[in-house]
């Protein structure tokens, strides 16, 4: 089968790999001059099935109202003037019930766990290195209210069988010794020992190099202007320069641009902006060993080999990639609070990216409902975590092979 994959972010490159490994002839297209130059460029680095949960959760609407008044709030909503934004927010609100939350989480966790296992397999098979670490992740709890909430989360993790550890202060310092410098800020922690970390951009670049060797054709600077249709089915793509490329199937893995490219499908994928900073480590012993997720500010601090990545925040404000200096100041403040001696905050690289989010937090993987067009998009907050599993699931569905997960849970059809 000849397949075109649109988008060379982490989702498109993993899709290309698994398709190629299954015997398809794959052409991977991206408008940018290289892989991982969109949202996969500088995310927070967590491969975290343990945190796989929708943002639409009971209590979030009230928290969101409170956050509207705080300049440092992790979530901000600014009208972008579109009906789509309003409709998307309404759908997200509808997913905040207890029942919807449970259903959506029960879809996200198995995909995330499956994906981590696929990533481990791929890493071993191809000997890929991307500042990866398998040391678990740690949610840092700073006060008794957060400890109580973490106990409730731990009960859910227990029920769904995700290994976890509730830690006291000494336990937190055992896993993240650098926090001893600021022990007064630690009340406890929730550790997820099976989570991993690593640089998503480096992973995507390494895998993109590898798939070329394995026979995938990659065309960078190939801006897909539209899909090509024949008799109502998708038979290829038309590039901005006018070139047409035909195939038996097209996989849309274009992140936030997927909705515009497949306009008739009205994909419920909205760009939710986040920020990160990256700084070189001057004193590695003063840095985290893995990810520390600061529950107070909802910001993740992730150790790469010689760098620290600090990321988080959510702005529902349309396709706006300007960097707000106040957001960068918050990321620097949290870094200085928790790991004051790790690096020089004068040397940070600031970045912003748009998460391709669905209202229920679950990605769209599988048939689109339109002949010839397949979806692998809408991974929102967890695209790095879910990439390998989504790609493997997609390929199994495309080739009619038994899939590891129930197909309906991830299709666009669940919205109809
Ligand atoms: C601040 C922040 C922190 C995050 N932290 C984490 C984390 O810790 N763990 C985690 O699992 N996830 C995290 N995420 C989410 C994760 O980064 C995304 O879900 C993931 O990168 C999405 O990948 P993608 O391949 O779908 O999109 P992208 O990486 O954006 O790739 C889409 C590609 O499509 C290309 N494209 C678009 N339009 C066209 C066109 N017309 N023609 C050709 N090419 C086109 C683009 O150039 C781009 O390369 C974070 C996100 C942000 C913003």
Short mmCIF file of C-alpha atoms and ligand atoms in Angstrom, two decimals:
data_model
loop_
_atom_site.label_atom_id
_atom_site.label_comp_id
_atom_site.label_asym_id
_atom_site.label_seq_id
_atom_site.Cartn_x
_atom_site.Cartn_y
_atom_site.Cartn_z
CA UNK A 1 0.00 0.00 0.00
CA UNK A 2 1.33 3.49 -0.92
CA UNK A 3 0.75 5.87 1.98
CA UNK A 4 1.32 9.61 2.35
CA UNK A 5 1.81 10.85 5.91
CA UNK A 6 1.25 14.60 6.34
CA UNK A 7 3.30 16.05 9.21
CA UNK A 8 6.76 15.16 10.52
CA UNK A 9 6.16 15.85 14.19
CA UNK A 10 6.49 12.98 16.66
CA UNK A 11 3.11 11.60 15.54
CA UNK A 12 3.86 11.67 11.81
CA UNK A 13 7.39 10.26 12.12
CA UNK A 14 6.28 7.37 14.35
CA UNK A 15 3.39 6.71 11.93
CA UNK A 16 5.84 6.60 9.03
CA UNK A 17 8.08 4.18 10.92
CA UNK A 18 5.35 1.68 11.85
CA UNK A 19 3.76 1.87 8.37
CA UNK A 20 7.12 1.24 6.74
CA UNK A 21 7.88 -1.62 9.13
CA UNK A 22 4.53 -3.16 8.12
CA UNK A 23 5.55 -3.14 4.45
CA UNK A 24 3.87 0.04 3.18
CA UNK A 25 5.61 2.40 0.76
CA UNK A 26 5.62 5.63 2.75
CA UNK A 27 6.09 9.27 1.71
CA UNK A 28 6.33 11.67 4.66
CA UNK A 29 5.64 15.35 3.95
CA UNK A 30 6.25 18.40 6.11
CA UNK A 31 6.05 22.10 5.34
CA UNK A 32 9.04 22.81 7.59
CA UNK A 33 12.70 22.29 6.61
CA UNK A 34 13.12 19.41 9.12
CA UNK A 35 11.30 17.12 11.57
CA UNK A 36 9.85 18.14 14.94
CA UNK A 37 9.79 21.87 14.24
CA UNK A 38 6.17 22.25 15.40
CA UNK A 39 4.73 21.29 18.79
CA UNK A 40 7.13 18.37 19.15
CA UNK A 41 10.07 20.80 19.35
CA UNK A 42 10.42 21.58 23.05
CA UNK A 43 7.70 19.95 25.12
CA UNK A 44 8.07 19.06 28.79
CA UNK A 45 9.70 15.71 28.03
CA UNK A 46 7.45 13.38 30.02
CA UNK A 47 6.42 9.97 28.76
CA UNK A 48 3.85 9.73 31.44
CA UNK A 49 1.03 7.18 31.32
CA UNK A 50 0.63 7.71 35.06
CA UNK A 51 -0.57 11.27 34.44
CA UNK A 52 -2.72 10.37 31.46
CA UNK A 53 -5.97 12.10 32.28
CA UNK A 54 -8.19 14.56 30.44
CA UNK A 55 -7.98 18.22 31.38
CA UNK A 56 -11.77 18.22 31.29
CA UNK A 57 -12.38 17.01 34.83
CA UNK A 58 -14.93 17.57 37.60
CA UNK A 59 -14.07 20.79 39.43
CA UNK A 60 -12.11 22.28 36.51
CA UNK A 61 -14.84 24.80 35.50
CA UNK A 62 -14.73 26.32 39.02
CA UNK A 63 -10.94 26.31 39.10
CA UNK A 64 -10.92 27.98 35.67
CA UNK A 65 -13.14 30.79 36.97
CA UNK A 66 -10.76 31.33 39.92
CA UNK A 67 -7.74 31.26 37.60
CA UNK A 68 -9.25 34.02 35.44
CA UNK A 69 -8.31 36.42 38.26
CA UNK A 70 -4.72 35.24 38.77
CA UNK A 71 -1.85 36.55 36.59
CA UNK A 72 0.16 33.33 37.22
CA UNK A 73 -2.74 30.95 36.50
CA UNK A 74 -1.89 27.72 34.63
CA UNK A 75 -4.95 28.17 32.37
CA UNK A 76 -6.00 31.29 30.46
CA UNK A 77 -8.88 31.73 28.02
CA UNK A 78 -8.91 34.63 25.54
CA UNK A 79 -11.67 34.85 22.91
CA UNK A 80 -10.26 34.33 19.40
CA UNK A 81 -13.45 35.53 17.72
CA UNK A 82 -14.39 32.11 16.31
CA UNK A 83 -17.50 30.01 16.84
CA UNK A 84 -15.23 27.01 16.83
CA UNK A 85 -13.53 28.16 20.04
CA UNK A 86 -16.91 28.57 21.78
CA UNK A 87 -18.16 25.21 20.52
CA UNK A 88 -14.91 23.51 21.56
CA UNK A 89 -15.07 25.02 25.06
CA UNK A 90 -18.72 23.95 25.37
CA UNK A 91 -17.77 20.40 24.42
CA UNK A 92 -14.92 20.46 26.90
CA UNK A 93 -17.32 21.65 29.60
CA UNK A 94 -19.67 18.78 28.74
CA UNK A 95 -16.76 16.40 29.36
CA UNK A 96 -16.23 17.67 32.93
CA UNK A 97 -18.82 15.35 34.50
CA UNK A 98 -17.63 12.46 36.67
CA UNK A 99 -18.96 9.93 34.14
CA UNK A 100 -17.25 11.56 31.16
CA UNK A 101 -13.98 11.94 33.06
CA UNK A 102 -13.95 8.26 34.02
CA UNK A 103 -14.77 7.19 30.44
CA UNK A 104 -12.12 9.44 28.88
CA UNK A 105 -9.42 8.47 31.37
CA UNK A 106 -10.24 4.82 30.75
CA UNK A 107 -9.44 5.46 27.08
CA UNK A 108 -6.30 7.53 27.63
CA UNK A 109 -4.48 5.38 30.21
CA UNK A 110 -4.44 2.12 28.19
CA UNK A 111 -3.24 3.95 25.07
CA UNK A 112 -0.53 5.76 27.05
CA UNK A 113 0.65 2.54 28.72
CA UNK A 114 0.60 0.65 25.44
CA UNK A 115 2.54 3.51 23.88
CA UNK A 116 5.23 3.51 26.56
CA UNK A 117 5.68 -0.21 25.98
CA UNK A 118 5.90 0.33 22.20
CA UNK A 119 8.47 3.09 22.81
CA UNK A 120 10.57 0.73 24.94
CA UNK A 121 10.43 -1.88 22.18
CA UNK A 122 11.40 0.64 19.50
CA UNK A 123 14.25 2.04 21.58
CA UNK A 124 15.69 -1.42 22.13
CA UNK A 125 15.20 -2.45 18.50
CA UNK A 126 16.73 0.65 16.92
CA UNK A 127 19.13 1.65 19.72
CA UNK A 128 17.71 5.18 19.78
CA UNK A 129 19.06 7.76 22.22
CA UNK A 130 17.37 11.03 23.05
CA UNK A 131 18.43 11.99 26.62
CA UNK A 132 16.10 9.21 27.75
CA UNK A 133 15.70 8.23 31.40
CA UNK A 134 13.58 5.52 33.00
CA UNK A 135 13.53 6.84 36.56
CA UNK A 136 9.81 7.46 37.01
CA UNK A 137 8.28 10.90 37.56
CA UNK A 138 7.38 12.71 40.77
CA UNK A 139 4.48 15.02 41.52
CA UNK A 140 5.69 17.51 44.14
CA UNK A 141 3.07 18.28 46.78
CA UNK A 142 3.65 21.45 48.73
CA UNK A 143 0.77 21.54 51.26
CA UNK A 144 -1.77 19.36 53.11
CA UNK A 145 -4.55 20.07 50.59
CA UNK A 146 -2.37 18.76 47.77
CA UNK A 147 -1.48 15.70 49.88
CA UNK A 148 -5.18 14.95 50.39
CA UNK A 149 -5.88 15.32 46.65
CA UNK A 150 -2.93 13.04 45.86
CA UNK A 151 -4.34 10.37 48.19
CA UNK A 152 -7.57 10.47 46.16
CA UNK A 153 -5.56 10.24 42.90
CA UNK A 154 -3.60 7.32 44.36
CA UNK A 155 -6.88 5.50 45.05
CA UNK A 156 -7.84 5.89 41.37
CA UNK A 157 -4.39 4.69 40.25
CA UNK A 158 -4.79 1.68 42.56
CA UNK A 159 -8.16 0.89 41.01
CA UNK A 160 -6.86 1.06 37.43
CA UNK A 161 -3.69 -0.83 38.28
CA UNK A 162 -1.07 1.89 37.69
CA UNK A 163 1.95 1.38 39.99
CA UNK A 164 2.55 4.43 42.22
CA UNK A 165 4.08 5.45 45.55
CA UNK A 166 2.85 8.11 47.99
CA UNK A 167 5.99 9.57 49.55
CA UNK A 168 6.69 11.60 52.68
CA UNK A 169 9.36 14.31 52.68
CA UNK A 170 12.21 11.85 53.25
CA UNK A 171 10.90 9.69 50.39
CA UNK A 172 10.79 12.66 48.03
CA UNK A 173 14.37 13.62 48.92
CA UNK A 174 15.54 10.06 48.35
CA UNK A 175 14.35 10.17 44.73
CA UNK A 176 15.10 13.85 44.10
CA UNK A 177 18.02 14.74 46.41
CA UNK A 178 18.45 18.25 44.95
CA UNK A 179 15.14 19.25 46.56
CA UNK A 180 16.91 19.01 49.97
CA UNK A 181 18.04 22.61 49.33
CA UNK A 182 14.40 23.72 49.47
CA UNK A 183 13.01 21.04 51.81
CA UNK A 184 10.68 23.61 53.42
CA UNK A 185 8.71 23.62 50.13
CA UNK A 186 8.13 19.84 50.20
CA UNK A 187 5.13 18.28 51.95
CA UNK A 188 5.27 14.96 50.09
CA UNK A 189 5.06 13.46 46.63
CA UNK A 190 3.29 11.01 44.36
CA UNK A 191 5.77 8.95 42.36
CA UNK A 192 4.98 7.05 39.19
CA UNK A 193 7.87 4.58 38.85
CA UNK A 194 6.97 3.36 35.36
CA UNK A 195 6.97 6.80 33.72
CA UNK A 196 9.88 7.86 31.55
CA UNK A 197 11.41 11.07 30.26
CA UNK A 198 13.35 12.22 27.21
CA UNK A 199 13.74 14.89 24.57
CA UNK A 200 10.88 14.46 22.10
CA UNK A 201 12.60 16.53 19.43
CA UNK A 202 15.78 14.45 19.57
CA UNK A 203 13.74 11.23 19.46
CA UNK A 204 11.81 12.45 16.42
CA UNK A 205 15.00 13.57 14.64
CA UNK A 206 16.77 10.26 15.33
CA UNK A 207 13.76 8.25 14.15
CA UNK A 208 13.36 10.46 11.06
CA UNK A 209 17.01 9.75 10.13
CA UNK A 210 16.42 6.06 10.67
CA UNK A 211 13.24 5.78 8.60
CA UNK A 212 15.05 7.29 5.61
CA UNK A 213 17.64 4.52 5.86
CA UNK A 214 14.77 2.03 6.07
CA UNK A 215 13.19 3.32 2.85
CA UNK A 216 10.71 6.08 3.78
CA UNK A 217 10.80 9.03 1.38
CA UNK A 218 10.76 12.30 3.28
CA UNK A 219 10.07 15.65 1.63
CA UNK A 220 10.65 18.66 3.83
CA UNK A 221 9.48 22.09 2.64
CA UNK A 222 6.43 20.30 1.19
CA UNK A 223 3.49 22.45 2.21
CA UNK A 224 0.27 20.49 1.68
CA UNK A 225 -2.36 22.92 0.39
CA UNK A 226 -5.25 20.47 0.13
CA UNK A 227 -6.32 16.87 -0.12
CA UNK A 228 -6.97 15.39 -3.55
CA UNK A 229 -10.39 13.77 -4.04
CA UNK A 230 -11.69 11.34 -6.64
CA UNK A 231 -15.26 10.01 -6.46
CA UNK A 232 -15.59 11.30 -2.90
CA UNK A 233 -12.48 9.50 -1.65
CA UNK A 234 -9.07 10.95 -0.81
CA UNK A 235 -6.46 9.83 -3.34
CA UNK A 236 -3.52 12.07 -2.46
CA UNK A 237 -2.49 15.63 -1.72
CA UNK A 238 -1.82 18.84 -3.64
CA UNK A 239 1.21 20.88 -2.55
CA UNK A 240 1.24 24.67 -2.32
CA UNK A 241 3.41 24.80 -5.47
CA UNK A 242 0.76 22.87 -7.42
CA UNK A 243 2.44 19.43 -7.46
CA UNK A 244 0.10 16.52 -6.88
CA UNK A 245 1.12 13.30 -5.12
CA UNK A 246 -1.21 10.31 -5.23
CA UNK A 247 -1.39 7.31 -2.89
CA UNK A 248 -3.71 4.55 -1.75
CA UNK A 249 -4.11 6.23 1.63
CA UNK A 250 -3.32 9.54 3.32
CA UNK A 251 -2.59 9.82 7.05
CA UNK A 252 -3.24 13.21 8.56
CA UNK A 253 -0.72 13.83 11.36
CA UNK A 254 -0.47 17.59 10.96
CA UNK A 255 -1.12 18.51 14.59
CA UNK A 256 -3.14 21.72 14.92
CA UNK A 257 -3.24 22.15 11.11
CA UNK A 258 -5.16 18.88 10.68
CA UNK A 259 -8.56 20.56 11.10
CA UNK A 260 -7.96 23.05 8.27
CA UNK A 261 -6.64 20.35 5.93
CA UNK A 262 -9.67 18.10 6.46
CA UNK A 263 -12.26 20.87 6.57
CA UNK A 264 -15.34 18.74 5.73
CA UNK A 265 -14.70 16.58 8.80
CA UNK A 266 -14.78 19.56 11.24
CA UNK A 267 -12.22 17.87 13.48
CA UNK A 268 -12.65 18.97 17.11
CA UNK A 269 -8.94 19.83 17.44
CA UNK A 270 -8.15 23.22 18.98
CA UNK A 271 -4.67 24.77 19.48
CA UNK A 272 -3.96 25.07 23.22
CA UNK A 273 -0.80 27.06 23.76
CA UNK A 274 1.95 26.09 26.20
CA UNK A 275 5.41 27.38 27.04
CA UNK A 276 8.79 25.98 27.93
CA UNK A 277 12.26 27.17 28.79
CA UNK A 278 15.46 25.15 28.41
CA UNK A 279 18.69 25.93 30.22
CA UNK A 280 22.12 24.33 30.33
CA UNK A 281 22.97 22.75 33.69
CA UNK A 282 25.92 24.26 35.51
CA UNK A 283 25.52 22.07 38.57
CA UNK A 284 23.88 18.73 37.66
CA UNK A 285 23.74 17.68 41.34
CA UNK A 286 21.45 20.65 42.01
CA UNK A 287 19.02 19.60 39.25
CA UNK A 288 16.20 17.04 39.25
CA UNK A 289 17.15 13.47 38.28
CA UNK A 290 13.92 12.99 36.33
CA UNK A 291 10.67 15.00 36.06
CA UNK A 292 9.41 16.93 39.06
CA UNK A 293 5.86 18.11 38.43
CA UNK A 294 5.14 21.09 40.64
CA UNK A 295 1.47 20.64 41.53
CA UNK A 296 1.16 24.23 42.79
CA UNK A 297 1.97 25.79 39.42
CA UNK A 298 1.22 22.75 37.19
CA UNK A 299 4.72 23.06 35.74
CA UNK A 300 7.02 20.13 34.89
CA UNK A 301 10.78 20.37 35.39
CA UNK A 302 12.52 17.62 33.42
CA UNK A 303 16.14 16.61 33.46
CA UNK A 304 17.80 15.97 30.13
CA UNK A 305 21.45 14.87 30.21
CA UNK A 306 23.04 18.31 30.41
CA UNK A 307 19.95 20.53 30.26
CA UNK A 308 16.84 21.31 32.25
CA UNK A 309 13.48 21.68 30.45
CA UNK A 310 10.71 23.49 32.30
CA UNK A 311 7.27 23.53 30.69
CA UNK A 312 3.56 23.89 31.17
CA UNK A 313 0.64 26.35 31.07
CA UNK A 314 -2.39 26.44 28.82
CA UNK A 315 -3.83 29.32 26.84
CA UNK A 316 -7.00 28.82 24.84
CA UNK A 317 -6.42 31.75 22.53
CA UNK A 318 -6.24 30.57 18.91
CA UNK A 319 -3.22 30.26 16.61
CA UNK A 320 -1.04 32.79 18.42
CA UNK A 321 2.63 31.87 18.73
CA UNK A 322 3.85 35.09 20.36
CA UNK A 323 5.88 34.54 23.52
CA UNK A 324 4.37 36.33 26.52
CA UNK A 325 7.31 37.40 28.74
CA UNK A 326 5.13 37.04 31.86
CA UNK A 327 4.78 33.32 31.17
CA UNK A 328 8.55 32.94 30.81
CA UNK A 329 9.00 34.87 34.07
CA UNK A 330 6.71 32.38 35.82
CA UNK A 331 8.70 29.41 34.47
CA UNK A 332 11.93 31.05 35.67
CA UNK A 333 10.43 31.83 39.08
CA UNK A 334 9.37 28.20 39.63
CA UNK A 335 12.82 26.97 38.51
CA UNK A 336 14.52 29.37 40.93
CA UNK A 337 12.18 28.30 43.74
CA UNK A 338 12.77 24.56 43.38
CA UNK A 339 16.22 24.18 41.81
CA UNK A 340 17.96 27.50 42.55
CA UNK A 341 21.52 26.31 41.88
CA UNK A 342 20.98 24.11 38.81
CA UNK A 343 21.75 26.60 36.04
CA UNK A 344 21.86 30.22 34.99
CA UNK A 345 18.39 31.62 34.32
CA UNK A 346 20.01 34.29 32.15
CA UNK A 347 20.75 31.58 29.57
CA UNK A 348 17.31 30.14 28.90
CA UNK A 349 15.86 29.38 25.48
CA UNK A 350 12.16 30.26 25.54
CA UNK A 351 9.64 28.44 23.36
CA UNK A 352 5.91 28.22 22.82
CA UNK A 353 3.87 25.54 21.05
CA UNK A 354 0.26 24.69 20.29
CA UNK A 355 -1.12 21.42 21.64
CA UNK A 356 -3.59 19.81 19.20
CA UNK A 357 -6.35 19.21 21.77
CA UNK A 358 -9.66 17.40 21.58
CA UNK A 359 -12.37 18.32 24.11
CA UNK A 360 -12.25 14.85 25.70
CA UNK A 361 -8.43 14.70 25.85
CA UNK A 362 -8.32 11.50 23.79
CA UNK A 363 -6.63 11.59 20.37
CA UNK A 364 -8.23 10.77 17.02
CA UNK A 365 -6.58 7.61 15.70
CA UNK A 366 -8.02 5.52 12.88
CA UNK A 367 -10.55 5.85 10.09
CA UNK A 368 -11.77 9.35 9.33
CA UNK A 369 -15.09 8.34 7.83
CA UNK A 370 -13.84 9.59 4.44
CA UNK A 371 -12.48 6.95 2.06
CA UNK A 372 -8.68 6.94 1.81
CA UNK A 373 -8.15 9.35 4.73
CA UNK A 374 -6.84 8.21 8.11
CA UNK A 375 -6.31 10.28 11.24
CA UNK A 376 -3.53 10.37 13.80
CA UNK A 377 -3.95 13.69 15.55
CA UNK A 378 -5.46 15.50 18.54
CA UNK A 379 -2.95 14.19 21.11
CA UNK A 380 -3.11 17.41 23.13
CA UNK A 381 -1.08 17.28 26.32
CA UNK A 382 0.23 13.77 25.75
CA UNK A 383 1.50 13.46 22.18
CA UNK A 384 4.99 12.36 23.18
CA UNK A 385 3.57 9.86 25.65
CA UNK A 386 1.07 8.41 23.16
CA UNK A 387 3.03 8.63 19.89
CA UNK A 388 4.36 5.09 19.43
CA UNK A 389 1.17 3.37 20.59
CA UNK A 390 -1.04 5.60 18.43
CA UNK A 391 1.12 4.88 15.40
CA UNK A 392 1.06 1.13 15.97
CA UNK A 393 -2.71 1.21 16.56
CA UNK A 394 -3.24 3.22 13.37
CA UNK A 395 -1.22 0.78 11.28
CA UNK A 396 -3.07 -2.23 12.68
CA UNK A 397 -6.41 -0.59 11.86
CA UNK A 398 -5.28 0.44 8.36
CA UNK A 399 -4.06 -3.04 7.54
CA UNK A 400 -7.04 -4.80 9.13
CA UNK A 401 -4.86 -6.55 11.68
CA UNK A 402 -5.99 -7.30 15.25
CA UNK A 403 -5.48 -4.12 17.29
CA UNK A 404 -4.34 -3.95 20.90
CA UNK A 405 -7.05 -1.43 21.82
CA UNK A 406 -10.74 -0.99 20.96
CA UNK A 407 -10.83 1.05 17.73
CA UNK A 408 -14.06 2.96 18.43
CA UNK A 409 -12.64 4.67 21.53
CA UNK A 410 -10.15 6.59 19.39
CA UNK A 411 -12.15 7.29 16.22
CA UNK A 412 -13.78 10.50 15.15
CA UNK A 413 -17.04 8.55 15.14
CA UNK A 414 -17.21 8.83 18.95
CA UNK A 415 -18.17 12.49 18.46
CA UNK A 416 -21.16 11.77 16.25
C1 LIG B 1 4.45 23.29 26.63
C2 LIG B 1 4.12 21.89 26.18
C3 LIG B 1 4.52 20.83 26.99
C4 LIG B 1 4.20 19.51 26.61
N1 LIG B 1 4.68 18.49 27.36
C5 LIG B 1 4.41 17.21 26.99
C6 LIG B 1 4.94 16.13 27.75
O1 LIG B 1 5.67 16.32 28.71
N2 LIG B 1 4.60 14.87 27.37
C7 LIG B 1 3.78 14.63 26.31
O2 LIG B 1 3.48 13.46 26.06
N3 LIG B 1 3.31 15.63 25.54
C8 LIG B 1 3.60 16.91 25.85
N4 LIG B 1 3.13 17.95 25.10
C9 LIG B 1 2.28 17.63 23.94
C10 LIG B 1 3.07 17.18 22.74
O3 LIG B 1 4.18 18.01 22.54
C11 LIG B 1 2.16 17.21 21.49
O4 LIG B 1 0.99 16.47 21.74
C12 LIG B 1 2.87 16.61 20.28
O5 LIG B 1 4.09 17.26 20.05
C13 LIG B 1 1.99 16.73 19.04
O6 LIG B 1 2.70 16.17 17.97
P1 LIG B 1 2.18 16.23 16.47
O7 LIG B 1 3.15 15.45 15.68
O8 LIG B 1 0.74 15.88 16.46
O9 LIG B 1 2.22 17.79 16.11
P2 LIG B 1 3.46 18.65 15.60
O10 LIG B 1 4.69 18.34 16.34
O11 LIG B 1 2.99 20.07 15.63
O12 LIG B 1 3.65 18.17 14.11
C14 LIG B 1 2.77 18.52 13.08
C15 LIG B 1 3.59 18.72 11.84
O13 LIG B 1 2.71 18.94 10.75
C16 LIG B 1 3.34 19.86 9.89
N5 LIG B 1 2.32 20.49 9.06
C17 LIG B 1 1.27 21.24 9.47
N6 LIG B 1 0.57 21.66 8.42
C18 LIG B 1 1.16 21.16 7.32
C19 LIG B 1 0.89 21.26 5.92
N7 LIG B 1 -0.14 21.94 5.45
N8 LIG B 1 1.73 20.62 5.07
C20 LIG B 1 2.79 19.90 5.53
N9 LIG B 1 3.09 19.80 6.84
C21 LIG B 1 2.28 20.41 7.72
C22 LIG B 1 3.99 20.85 10.83
O14 LIG B 1 5.04 21.54 10.17
C23 LIG B 1 4.49 19.95 11.94
O15 LIG B 1 5.83 19.55 11.74
C24 LIG B 1 3.44 19.28 25.44
C25 LIG B 1 3.06 20.34 24.63
C26 LIG B 1 3.39 21.64 24.98
C27 LIG B 1 2.98 22.79 24.10
#
